[in-house]
Coordinates of C-alpha atoms and ligand atoms in Angstrom, one line a residue:
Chain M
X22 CA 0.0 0.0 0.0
X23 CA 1.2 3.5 -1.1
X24 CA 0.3 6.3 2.2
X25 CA 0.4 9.7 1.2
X26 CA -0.1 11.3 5.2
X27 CA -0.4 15.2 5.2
X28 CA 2.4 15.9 2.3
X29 CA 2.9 19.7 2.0
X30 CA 5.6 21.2 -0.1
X31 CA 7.2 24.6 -0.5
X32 CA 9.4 25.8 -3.4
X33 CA 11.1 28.7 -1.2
X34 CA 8.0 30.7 0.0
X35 CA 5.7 29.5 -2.7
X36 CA 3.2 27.0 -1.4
X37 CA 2.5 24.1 -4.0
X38 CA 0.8 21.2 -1.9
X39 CA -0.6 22.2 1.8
X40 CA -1.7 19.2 3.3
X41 CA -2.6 16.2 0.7
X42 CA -3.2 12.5 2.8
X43 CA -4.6 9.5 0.5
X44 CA -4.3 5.7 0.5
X45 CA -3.9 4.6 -3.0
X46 CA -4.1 0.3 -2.4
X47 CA -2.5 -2.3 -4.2
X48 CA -3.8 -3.2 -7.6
X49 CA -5.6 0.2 -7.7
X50 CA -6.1 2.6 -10.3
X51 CA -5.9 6.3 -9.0
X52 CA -5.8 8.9 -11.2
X53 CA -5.3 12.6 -9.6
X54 CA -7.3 15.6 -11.3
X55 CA -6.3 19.0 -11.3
X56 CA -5.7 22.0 -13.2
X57 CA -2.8 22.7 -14.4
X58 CA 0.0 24.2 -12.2
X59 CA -1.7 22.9 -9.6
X60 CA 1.2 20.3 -8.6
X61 CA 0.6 17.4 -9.7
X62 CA 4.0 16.5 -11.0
X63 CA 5.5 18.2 -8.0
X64 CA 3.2 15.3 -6.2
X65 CA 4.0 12.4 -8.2
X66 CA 8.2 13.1 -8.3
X67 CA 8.2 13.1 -4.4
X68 CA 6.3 9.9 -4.8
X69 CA 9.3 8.7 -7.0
X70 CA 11.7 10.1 -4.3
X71 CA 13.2 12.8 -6.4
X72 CA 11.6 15.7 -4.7
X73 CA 11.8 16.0 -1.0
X74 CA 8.6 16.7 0.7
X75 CA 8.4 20.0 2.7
X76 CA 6.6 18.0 5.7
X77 CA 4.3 14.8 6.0
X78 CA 5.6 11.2 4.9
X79 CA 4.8 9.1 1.5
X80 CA 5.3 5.4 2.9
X81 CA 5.2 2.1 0.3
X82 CA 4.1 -0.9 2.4
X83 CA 5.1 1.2 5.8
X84 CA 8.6 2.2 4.5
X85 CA 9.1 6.0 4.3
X86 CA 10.3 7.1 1.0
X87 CA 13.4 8.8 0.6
X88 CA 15.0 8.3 -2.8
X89 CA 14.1 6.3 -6.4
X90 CA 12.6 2.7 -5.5
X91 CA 13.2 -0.3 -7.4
X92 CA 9.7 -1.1 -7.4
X93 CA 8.3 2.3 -8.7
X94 CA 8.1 2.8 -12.4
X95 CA 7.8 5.5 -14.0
X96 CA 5.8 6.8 -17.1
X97 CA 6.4 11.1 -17.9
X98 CA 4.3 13.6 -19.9
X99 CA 7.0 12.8 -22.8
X100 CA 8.4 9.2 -23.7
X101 CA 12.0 10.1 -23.4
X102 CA 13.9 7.4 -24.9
X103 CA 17.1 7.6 -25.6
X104 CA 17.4 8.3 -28.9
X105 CA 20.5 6.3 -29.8
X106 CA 19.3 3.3 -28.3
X107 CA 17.2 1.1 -30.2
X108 CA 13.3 0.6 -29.0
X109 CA 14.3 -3.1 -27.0
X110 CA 17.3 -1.3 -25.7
X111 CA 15.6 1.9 -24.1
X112 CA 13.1 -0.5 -22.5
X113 CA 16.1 -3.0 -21.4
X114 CA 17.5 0.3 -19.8
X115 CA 16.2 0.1 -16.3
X116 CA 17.7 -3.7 -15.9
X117 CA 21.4 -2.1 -17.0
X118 CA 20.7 0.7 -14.3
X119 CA 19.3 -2.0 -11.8
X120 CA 22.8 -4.5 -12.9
X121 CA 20.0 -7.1 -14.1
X122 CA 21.4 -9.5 -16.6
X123 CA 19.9 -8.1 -19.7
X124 CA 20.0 -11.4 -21.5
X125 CA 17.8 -12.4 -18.7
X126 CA 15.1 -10.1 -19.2
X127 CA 15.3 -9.4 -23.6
X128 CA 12.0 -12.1 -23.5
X129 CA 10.1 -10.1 -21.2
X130 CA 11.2 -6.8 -23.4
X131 CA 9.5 -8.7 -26.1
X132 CA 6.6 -9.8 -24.3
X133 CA 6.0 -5.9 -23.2
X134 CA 6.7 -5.0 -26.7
X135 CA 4.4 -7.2 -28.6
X136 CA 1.8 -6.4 -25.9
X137 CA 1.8 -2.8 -26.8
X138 CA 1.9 -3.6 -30.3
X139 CA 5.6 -2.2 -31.6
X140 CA 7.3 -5.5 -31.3
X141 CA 7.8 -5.2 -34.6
X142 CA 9.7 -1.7 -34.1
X143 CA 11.7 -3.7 -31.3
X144 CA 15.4 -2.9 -33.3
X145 CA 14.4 0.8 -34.5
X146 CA 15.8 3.8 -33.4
X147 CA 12.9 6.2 -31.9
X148 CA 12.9 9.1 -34.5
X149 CA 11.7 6.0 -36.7
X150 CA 8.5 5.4 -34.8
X151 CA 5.5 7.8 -34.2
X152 CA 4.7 10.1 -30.8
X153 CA 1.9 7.2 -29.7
X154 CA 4.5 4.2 -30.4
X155 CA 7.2 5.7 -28.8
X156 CA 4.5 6.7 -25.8
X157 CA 3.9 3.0 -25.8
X158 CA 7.8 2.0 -25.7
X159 CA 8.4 4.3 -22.4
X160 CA 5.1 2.5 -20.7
X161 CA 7.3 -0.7 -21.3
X162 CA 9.9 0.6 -20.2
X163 CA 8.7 1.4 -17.1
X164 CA 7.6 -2.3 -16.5
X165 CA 10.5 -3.7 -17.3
X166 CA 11.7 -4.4 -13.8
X167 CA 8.1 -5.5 -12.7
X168 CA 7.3 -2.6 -10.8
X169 CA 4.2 -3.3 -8.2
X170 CA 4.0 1.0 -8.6
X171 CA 3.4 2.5 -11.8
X172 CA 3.2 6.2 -11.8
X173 CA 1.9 8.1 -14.8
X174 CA 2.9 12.1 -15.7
X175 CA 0.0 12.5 -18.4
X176 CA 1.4 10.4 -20.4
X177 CA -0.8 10.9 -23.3
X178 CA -1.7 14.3 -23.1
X179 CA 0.6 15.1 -26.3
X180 CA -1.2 12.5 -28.4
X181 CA -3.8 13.3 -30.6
X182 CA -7.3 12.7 -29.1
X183 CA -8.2 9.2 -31.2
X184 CA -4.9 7.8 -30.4
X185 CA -5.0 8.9 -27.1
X186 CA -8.3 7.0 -26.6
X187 CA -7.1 3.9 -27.8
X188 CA -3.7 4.4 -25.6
X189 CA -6.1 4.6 -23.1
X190 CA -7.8 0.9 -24.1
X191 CA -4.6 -0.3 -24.3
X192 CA -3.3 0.9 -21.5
X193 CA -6.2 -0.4 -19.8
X194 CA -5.4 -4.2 -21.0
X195 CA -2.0 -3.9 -20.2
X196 CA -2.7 -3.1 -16.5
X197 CA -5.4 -5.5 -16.4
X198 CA -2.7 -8.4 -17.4
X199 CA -0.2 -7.1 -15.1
X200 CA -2.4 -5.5 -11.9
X201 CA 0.2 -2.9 -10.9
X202 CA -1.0 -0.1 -8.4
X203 CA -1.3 3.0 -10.9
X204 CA -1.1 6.5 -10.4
X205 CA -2.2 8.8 -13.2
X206 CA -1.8 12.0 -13.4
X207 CA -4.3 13.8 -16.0
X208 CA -6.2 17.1 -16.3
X209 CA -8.4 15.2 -19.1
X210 CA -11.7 14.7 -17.1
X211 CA -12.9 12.0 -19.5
X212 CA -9.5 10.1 -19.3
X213 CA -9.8 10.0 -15.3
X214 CA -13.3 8.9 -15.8
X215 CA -12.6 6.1 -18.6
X216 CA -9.5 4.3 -16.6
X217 CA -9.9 4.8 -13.2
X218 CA -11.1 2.9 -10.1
X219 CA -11.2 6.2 -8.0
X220 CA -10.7 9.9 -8.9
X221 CA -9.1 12.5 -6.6
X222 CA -9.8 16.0 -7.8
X223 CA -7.1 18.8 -6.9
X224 CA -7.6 22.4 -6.1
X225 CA -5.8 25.3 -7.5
X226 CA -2.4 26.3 -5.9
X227 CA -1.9 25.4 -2.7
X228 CA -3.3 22.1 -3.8
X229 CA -6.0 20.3 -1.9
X230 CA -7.6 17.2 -2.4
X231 CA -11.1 18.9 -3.0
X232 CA -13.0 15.7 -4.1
X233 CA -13.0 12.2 -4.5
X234 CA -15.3 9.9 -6.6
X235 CA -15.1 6.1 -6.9
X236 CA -15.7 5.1 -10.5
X237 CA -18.3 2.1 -10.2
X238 CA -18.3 1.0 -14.1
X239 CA -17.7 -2.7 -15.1
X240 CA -14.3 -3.7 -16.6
X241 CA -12.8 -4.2 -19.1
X242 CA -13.9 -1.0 -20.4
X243 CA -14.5 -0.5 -24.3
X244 CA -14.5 2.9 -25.5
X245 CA -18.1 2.9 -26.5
X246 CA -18.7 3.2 -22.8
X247 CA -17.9 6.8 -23.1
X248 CA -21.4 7.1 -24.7
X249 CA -23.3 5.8 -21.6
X250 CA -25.4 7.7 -19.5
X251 CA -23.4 5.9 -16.1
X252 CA -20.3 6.9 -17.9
X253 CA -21.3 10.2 -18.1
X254 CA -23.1 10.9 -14.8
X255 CA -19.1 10.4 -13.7
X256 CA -18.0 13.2 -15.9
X257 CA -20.4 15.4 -14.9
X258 CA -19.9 14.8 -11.7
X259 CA -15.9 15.4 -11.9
X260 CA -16.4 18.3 -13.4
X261 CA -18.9 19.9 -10.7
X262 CA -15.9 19.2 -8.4
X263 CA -13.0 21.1 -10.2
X264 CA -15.8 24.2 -11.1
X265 CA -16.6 24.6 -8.1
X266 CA -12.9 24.3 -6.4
X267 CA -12.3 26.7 -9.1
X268 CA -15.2 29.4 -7.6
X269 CA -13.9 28.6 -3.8
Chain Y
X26 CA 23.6 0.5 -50.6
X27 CA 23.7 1.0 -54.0
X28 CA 21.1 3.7 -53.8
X29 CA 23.5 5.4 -51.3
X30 CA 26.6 5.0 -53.3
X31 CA 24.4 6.6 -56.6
X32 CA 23.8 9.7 -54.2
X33 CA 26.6 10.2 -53.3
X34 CA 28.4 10.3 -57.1
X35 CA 24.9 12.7 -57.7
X36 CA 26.3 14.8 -54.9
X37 CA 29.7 15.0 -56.1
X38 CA 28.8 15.6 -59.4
X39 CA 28.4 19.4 -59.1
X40 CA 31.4 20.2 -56.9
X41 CA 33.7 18.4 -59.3
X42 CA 32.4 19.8 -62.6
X43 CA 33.0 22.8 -60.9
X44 CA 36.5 22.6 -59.7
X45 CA 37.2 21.4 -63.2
X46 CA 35.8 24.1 -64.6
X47 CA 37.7 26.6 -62.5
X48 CA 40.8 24.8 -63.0
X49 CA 40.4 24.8 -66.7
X50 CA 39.8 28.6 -67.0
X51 CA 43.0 29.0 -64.7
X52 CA 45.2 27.1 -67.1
X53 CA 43.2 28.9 -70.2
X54 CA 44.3 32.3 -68.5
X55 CA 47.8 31.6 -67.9
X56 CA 48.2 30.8 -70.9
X57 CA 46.4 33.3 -73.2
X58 CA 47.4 36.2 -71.1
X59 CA 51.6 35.2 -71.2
X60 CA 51.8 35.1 -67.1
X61 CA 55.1 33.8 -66.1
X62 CA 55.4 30.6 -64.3
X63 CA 57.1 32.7 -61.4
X64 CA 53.8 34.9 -60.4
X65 CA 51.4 31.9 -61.3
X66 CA 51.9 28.6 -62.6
X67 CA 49.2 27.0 -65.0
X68 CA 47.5 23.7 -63.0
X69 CA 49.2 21.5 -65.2
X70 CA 53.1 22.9 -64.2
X71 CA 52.1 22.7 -60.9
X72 CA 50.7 18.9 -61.4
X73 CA 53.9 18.2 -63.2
X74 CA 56.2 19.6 -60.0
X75 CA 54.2 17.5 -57.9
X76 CA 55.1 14.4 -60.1
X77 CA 58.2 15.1 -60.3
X78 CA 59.4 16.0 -56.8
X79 CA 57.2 13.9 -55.2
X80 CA 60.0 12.5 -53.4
X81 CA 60.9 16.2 -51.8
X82 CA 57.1 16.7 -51.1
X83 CA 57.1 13.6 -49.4
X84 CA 59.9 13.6 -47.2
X85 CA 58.7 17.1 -46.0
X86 CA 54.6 16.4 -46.2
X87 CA 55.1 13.1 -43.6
X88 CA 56.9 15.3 -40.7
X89 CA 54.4 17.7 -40.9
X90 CA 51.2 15.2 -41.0
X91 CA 53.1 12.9 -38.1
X92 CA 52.7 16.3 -35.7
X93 CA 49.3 17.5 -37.0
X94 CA 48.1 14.0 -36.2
X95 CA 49.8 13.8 -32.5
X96 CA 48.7 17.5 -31.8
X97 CA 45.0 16.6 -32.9
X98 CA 45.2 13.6 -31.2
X99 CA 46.4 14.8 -27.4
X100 CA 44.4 17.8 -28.2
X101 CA 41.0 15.1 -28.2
X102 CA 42.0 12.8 -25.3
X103 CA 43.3 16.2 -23.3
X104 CA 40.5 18.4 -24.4
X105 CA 37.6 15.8 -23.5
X106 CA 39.4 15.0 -20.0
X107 CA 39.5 18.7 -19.4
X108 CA 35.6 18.9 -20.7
X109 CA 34.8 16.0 -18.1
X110 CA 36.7 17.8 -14.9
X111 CA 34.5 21.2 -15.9
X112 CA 31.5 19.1 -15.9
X113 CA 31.9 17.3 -12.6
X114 CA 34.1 19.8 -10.6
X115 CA 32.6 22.9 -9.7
X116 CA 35.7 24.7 -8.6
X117 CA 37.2 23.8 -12.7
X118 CA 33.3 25.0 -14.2
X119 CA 33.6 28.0 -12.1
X120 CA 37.2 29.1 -11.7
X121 CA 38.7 27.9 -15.0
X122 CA 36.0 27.3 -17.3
X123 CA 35.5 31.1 -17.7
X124 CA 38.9 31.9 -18.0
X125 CA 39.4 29.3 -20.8
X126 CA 36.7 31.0 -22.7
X127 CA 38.1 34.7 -22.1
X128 CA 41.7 33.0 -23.2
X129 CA 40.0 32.3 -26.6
X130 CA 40.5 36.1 -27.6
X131 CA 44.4 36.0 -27.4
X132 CA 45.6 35.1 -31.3
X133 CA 47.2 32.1 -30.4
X134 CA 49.6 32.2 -33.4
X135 CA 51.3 35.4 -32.2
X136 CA 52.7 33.1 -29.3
X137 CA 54.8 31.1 -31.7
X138 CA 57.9 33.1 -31.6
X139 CA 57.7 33.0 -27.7
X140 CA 57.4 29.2 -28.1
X141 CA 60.5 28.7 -29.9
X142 CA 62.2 30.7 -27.3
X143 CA 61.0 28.2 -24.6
X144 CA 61.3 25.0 -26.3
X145 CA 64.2 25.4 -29.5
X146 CA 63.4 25.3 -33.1
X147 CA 62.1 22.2 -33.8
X148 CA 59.1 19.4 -33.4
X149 CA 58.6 20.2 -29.3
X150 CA 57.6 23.9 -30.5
X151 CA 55.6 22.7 -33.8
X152 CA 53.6 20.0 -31.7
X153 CA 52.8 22.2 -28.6
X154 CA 51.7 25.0 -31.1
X155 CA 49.5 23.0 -32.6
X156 CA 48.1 21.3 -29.3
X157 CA 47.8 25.0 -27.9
X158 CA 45.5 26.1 -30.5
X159 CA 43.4 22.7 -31.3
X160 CA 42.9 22.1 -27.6
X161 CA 40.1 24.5 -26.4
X162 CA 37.9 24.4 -29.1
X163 CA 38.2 20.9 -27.9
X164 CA 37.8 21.6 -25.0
X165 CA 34.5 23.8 -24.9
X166 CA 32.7 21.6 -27.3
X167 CA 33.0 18.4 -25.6
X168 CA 32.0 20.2 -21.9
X169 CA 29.2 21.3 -23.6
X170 CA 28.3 18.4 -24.8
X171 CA 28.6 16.4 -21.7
X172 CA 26.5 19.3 -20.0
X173 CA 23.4 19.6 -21.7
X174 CA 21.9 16.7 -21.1
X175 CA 17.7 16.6 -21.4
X176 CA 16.5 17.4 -18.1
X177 CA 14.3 14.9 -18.6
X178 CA 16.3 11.8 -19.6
X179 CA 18.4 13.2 -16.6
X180 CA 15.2 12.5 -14.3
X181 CA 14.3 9.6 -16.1
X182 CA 17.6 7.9 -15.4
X183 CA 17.9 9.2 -11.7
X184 CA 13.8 7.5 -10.8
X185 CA 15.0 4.3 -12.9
X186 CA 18.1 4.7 -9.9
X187 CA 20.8 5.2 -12.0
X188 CA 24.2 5.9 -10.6
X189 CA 26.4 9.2 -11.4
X190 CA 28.9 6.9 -12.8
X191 CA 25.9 5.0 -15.2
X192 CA 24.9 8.3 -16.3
X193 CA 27.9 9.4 -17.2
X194 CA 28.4 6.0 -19.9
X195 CA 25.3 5.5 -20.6
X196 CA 23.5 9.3 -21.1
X197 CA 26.4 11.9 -21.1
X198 CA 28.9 10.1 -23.1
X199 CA 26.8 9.1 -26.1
X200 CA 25.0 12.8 -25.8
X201 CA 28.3 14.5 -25.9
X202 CA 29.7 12.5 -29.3
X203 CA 28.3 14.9 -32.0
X204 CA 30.0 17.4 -30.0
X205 CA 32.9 15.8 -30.0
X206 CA 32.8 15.3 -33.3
X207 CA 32.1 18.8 -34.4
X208 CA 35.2 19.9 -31.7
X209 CA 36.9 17.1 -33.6
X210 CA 36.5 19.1 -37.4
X211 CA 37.4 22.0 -36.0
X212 CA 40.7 21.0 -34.3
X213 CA 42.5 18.6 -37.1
X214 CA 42.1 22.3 -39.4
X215 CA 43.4 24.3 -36.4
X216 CA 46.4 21.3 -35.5
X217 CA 47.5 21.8 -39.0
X218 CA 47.8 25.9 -39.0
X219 CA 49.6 25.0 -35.7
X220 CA 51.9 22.8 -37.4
X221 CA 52.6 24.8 -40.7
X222 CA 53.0 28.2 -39.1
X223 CA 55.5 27.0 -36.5
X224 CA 57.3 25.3 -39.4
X225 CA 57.2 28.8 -41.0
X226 CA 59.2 30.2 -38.2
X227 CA 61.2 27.6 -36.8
X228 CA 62.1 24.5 -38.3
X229 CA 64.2 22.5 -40.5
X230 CA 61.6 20.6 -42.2
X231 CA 58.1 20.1 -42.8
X232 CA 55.9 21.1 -45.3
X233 CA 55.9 24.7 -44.2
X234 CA 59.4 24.7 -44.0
X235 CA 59.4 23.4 -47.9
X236 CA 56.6 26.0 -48.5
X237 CA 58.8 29.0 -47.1
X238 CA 62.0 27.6 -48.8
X239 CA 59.9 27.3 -51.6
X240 CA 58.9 31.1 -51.7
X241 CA 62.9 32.3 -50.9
X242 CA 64.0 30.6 -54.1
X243 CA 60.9 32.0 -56.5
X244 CA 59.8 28.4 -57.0
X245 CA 56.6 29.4 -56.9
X246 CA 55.6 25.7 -59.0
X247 CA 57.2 23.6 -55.9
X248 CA 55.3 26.2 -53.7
X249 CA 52.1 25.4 -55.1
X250 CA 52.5 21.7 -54.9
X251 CA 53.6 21.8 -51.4
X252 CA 50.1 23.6 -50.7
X253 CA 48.4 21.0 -52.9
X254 CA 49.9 17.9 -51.2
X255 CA 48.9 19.6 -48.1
X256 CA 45.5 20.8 -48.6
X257 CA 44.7 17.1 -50.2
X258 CA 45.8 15.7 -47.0
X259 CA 44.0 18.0 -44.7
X260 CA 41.0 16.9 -46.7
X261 CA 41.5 13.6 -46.1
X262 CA 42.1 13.8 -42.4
X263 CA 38.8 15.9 -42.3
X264 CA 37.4 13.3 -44.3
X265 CA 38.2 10.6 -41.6
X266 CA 36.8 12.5 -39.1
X267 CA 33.3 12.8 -40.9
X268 CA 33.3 9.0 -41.9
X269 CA 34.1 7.9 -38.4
X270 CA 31.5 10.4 -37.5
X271 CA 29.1 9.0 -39.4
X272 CA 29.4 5.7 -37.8
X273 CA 29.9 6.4 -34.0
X274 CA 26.7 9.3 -34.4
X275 CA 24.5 6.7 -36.3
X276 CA 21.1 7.7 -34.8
X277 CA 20.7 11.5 -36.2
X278 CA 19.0 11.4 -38.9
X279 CA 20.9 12.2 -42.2
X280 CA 19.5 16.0 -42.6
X281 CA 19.7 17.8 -46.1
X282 CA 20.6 20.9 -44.7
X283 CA 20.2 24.2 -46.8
X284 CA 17.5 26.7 -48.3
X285 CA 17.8 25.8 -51.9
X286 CA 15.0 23.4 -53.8
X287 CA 15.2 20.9 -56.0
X288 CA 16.1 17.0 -55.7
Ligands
ATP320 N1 11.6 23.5 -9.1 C1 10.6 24.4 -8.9 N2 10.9 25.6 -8.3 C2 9.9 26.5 -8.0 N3 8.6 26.3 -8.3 C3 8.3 25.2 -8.9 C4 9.3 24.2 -9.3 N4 8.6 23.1 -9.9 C5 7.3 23.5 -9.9 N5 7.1 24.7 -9.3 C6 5.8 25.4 -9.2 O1 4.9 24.5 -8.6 C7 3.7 24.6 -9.1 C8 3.2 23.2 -9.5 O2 4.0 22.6 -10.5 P1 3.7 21.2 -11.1 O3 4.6 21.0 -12.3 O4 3.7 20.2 -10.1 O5 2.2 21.4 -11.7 P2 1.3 20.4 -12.5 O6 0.0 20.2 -11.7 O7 2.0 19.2 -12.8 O8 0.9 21.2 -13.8 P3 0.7 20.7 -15.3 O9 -0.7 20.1 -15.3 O10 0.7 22.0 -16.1 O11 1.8 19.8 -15.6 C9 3.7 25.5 -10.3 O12 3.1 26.7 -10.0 C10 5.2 25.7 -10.5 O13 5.4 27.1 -10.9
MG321 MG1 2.8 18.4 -14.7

């Protein structure tokens, strides 16, 4: 279990997080909703241990974290791959960093690889493959090492919207195989809706947690969901929450 | 492959008609307008001088090519150890870094003389000329190449718990090469100038030497082939660099730079 108790953070005098707690549990789907600027990333890199909190504690199963974890993964708003590395080399490079035998671990690259579709890409150099694919190589990447944590920097948000549904699908099956405990970070209120188990919604800066809404809809999830009435209850819903944390 | 080999005759198709053009009109000019050998020799006296004393034009030419080759060669290893001090230490980024750059204004060639009264006439003075002037450009490409590193692929590496020493192989290293390279093309040129303008001033051999003993004795033909021989091997060295280039920086896309249509 991931335990985010009373995390507040200050850059100098500015106040970017006053007082966020939530238990995210294992083999959950969280995704955290806020506008932007808000602090979300500020939130998620002190979950990876590279920002320090300002006061409070971030604990995985009990241990408080204080630095990058083997079992945290890590997905940001762009794919950056290496670029001189081929696709099945940028996702091997966690196991170099980790001293894995990489020999050991080149099925499982493949695995990840044809699961998100680009096996076929496996010995091209990023510039050859699109935004979406390369999108897709960083998410294996970051599950290389069979991280029980995946943390997620809107990862799609500079994907076209029809790719970024279907990144969405995918990333949905993906998760579903490998029932990781997610955190994703979007300010795309259908996108929380669509993946999610539960939704937190920030508050402008200093952020607050100013909402919370379980998503109760049946999985797997198709994208024709996003035409149901239950779907959309949800949507309206969320976005009651951030308007009116907006007015406040 | 063959596509690629086709391209690149297509490519060399215009420079070369063009140098044989120019060449042409040269030897047309000399020729119709009387000019004596002495002020300018036609292309084809100076192709014959080359052929003829190409055993003088050697023995000077290898001298010469040993040193721009040693120079440009401590001038790499020494300029990308310096670059990896200024990126680690901050007392070298700070102190000397900034000092290097400000150094860059002095004309390094007007220390020459001042070498050969330190070090003799000879290959000492001719090396360290060319080391002196081939090293910071060195220098200040490779540190900036190990420095600007992606912020991101920084973070990335650092929350995948990669160690300083990993990033250093495995993100700075391979992110600094093009610089290297590009501080590499800039410092053969500069280790040659080295070379041939302390062999100007001091020295009993070398091509400059030949090209300065050349000009005393108003053989302007054996001048001119001593700057052939040594403009066709600076070429090739820079050619060298661009093919091992081309090879070590394999993932940048091959880019068609320049405003002009066509193709
Ligand atoms: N290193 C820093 N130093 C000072 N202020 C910072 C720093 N990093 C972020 N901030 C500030 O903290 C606030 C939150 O930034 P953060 O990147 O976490 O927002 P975000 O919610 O991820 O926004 P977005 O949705 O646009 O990505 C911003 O107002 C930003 O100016
Ligand atoms: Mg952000």
């Amino acid at each position: 279990m991931l335990r985010i108790n009373s995390v507040r953070k200050l850059y100098k005098d500015l106040e970017v997080i006053r007082n966020v707690s939530f238990d995210v549990s294992d083999g959950e789907f969280l995704s955290l909703l806020g506008p932007s600027g808000c602090g979300k990333s500020t939130l998620l890199m002190m979950v990876t241990g590279l920002i320090e909190v300002s006061g409070g504690q971030i604990s995985i199963n009990g241990e408080a974290v204080s630095g990058p974890r083997r079992e945290v993964g890590v997905v940001f708003q762009q794919p950056v791959l290496l670029p001189w590395r081929t696709v099945l080399d940028n996702v091997l490079f966690p196991i170099e960093l980790l001293n894995l035998s990489r020999a050991q671990y080149k099925d499982r690259a493949m695995e990840l690889l044809s699961m998100a579709k680009i096996d076929d890409f496996a010995h091209h150099l990023p510039r050859q493959l699109s935004g979406g694919m390369r999108q897709r190589a960083s998410i294996c990447r970051a599950l290389i090492h069979d991280p029980s944590i995946l943390l997620m920097d809107e990862p799609f948000s500079a994907l076209d919207a029809i790719t970024r549904d279907e990144m969405g699908v995918e990333l949905l099956r993906i998760w579903q195989a490998n029932r990781k405990t997610v955190i994703f970070v979007t300010h795309s209120i259908r996108e929380a809706a669509f993946l999610s188990d539960r939704v937190l919604v920030m508050g402008r800066r200093p952020a607050t947690i100013v909402d919370e809404v379980a998503i109760d809809l049946p999985r797997p999830r198709q994208i024709a969901m996003m035409e149901d009435e239950g779907f959309n209850r949800y949507v309206r819903r969320l976005r009651k929450a951030i308007e009116a944390s907006h007015a406040s | 492959m063959q596509a690629k080999l086709r391209s690149i005759l297509v490519d060399l198709a215009w420079p070369v008609l063009i140098t044989i053009a120019m060449l042409a009109s040269w030897e047309i000019a000399v020729r119709v307008l009387g000019i004596r050998s002495i002020i300018l020799p036609p292309p084809s006296e100076v192709f014959e001088a080359i052929i003829a004393r190409r055993e003088l034009l050697l023995t000077h030419l290898w001298p010469s090519l040993y040193l721009t080759v040693l120079g440009f060669a401590l001038s790499v290893v020494g300029g990308v150890l310096v670059a990896i001090l200024i990126t680690y230490s901050t007392i070298v980024r700070k102190g000397f870094y900034p000092v290097i750059v400000v150094s860059q204004v002095i004309p390094k060639i007007s220390i020459a003389p001042l070498f050969i009264v330190w070090f003799g006439t000879g290959t000492m003075s001719s090396l360290l000329l060319a080391v002196l002037i081939a090293f910071f450009p060195m220098t200040i490409n490779a540190a900036m190449g190990f420095q600007t590193i992606d912020e991101d692929i920084h973070r990335m590496a650092r929350t995948f718990m990669g160690s300083r020493w990993q990033i250093f192989w495995k993100i700075r290293m391979p992110n600094a090469l093009p610089y290297i390279f590009g501080g590499m093309k800039i410092s053969i040129t500069l280790a040659i100038i080295g070379v041939i303008v302390s062999e100007f001033v001091a020295s009993q051999e070398g091509i400059g030497y030949l090209i300065k003993l050349a000009g005393g004795l108003l053989d302007t033909p054996l001048m001119m082939a001593a700057i052939t021989m040594l403009s066709i091997s600076g070429l090739a060295l820079y050619g060298l660099i661009v093919i091992a280039e081309e090879h070590a920086v394999y993932w940048q896309a091959p880019s068609d730079i320049g405003a002009g249509g066509g193709g």
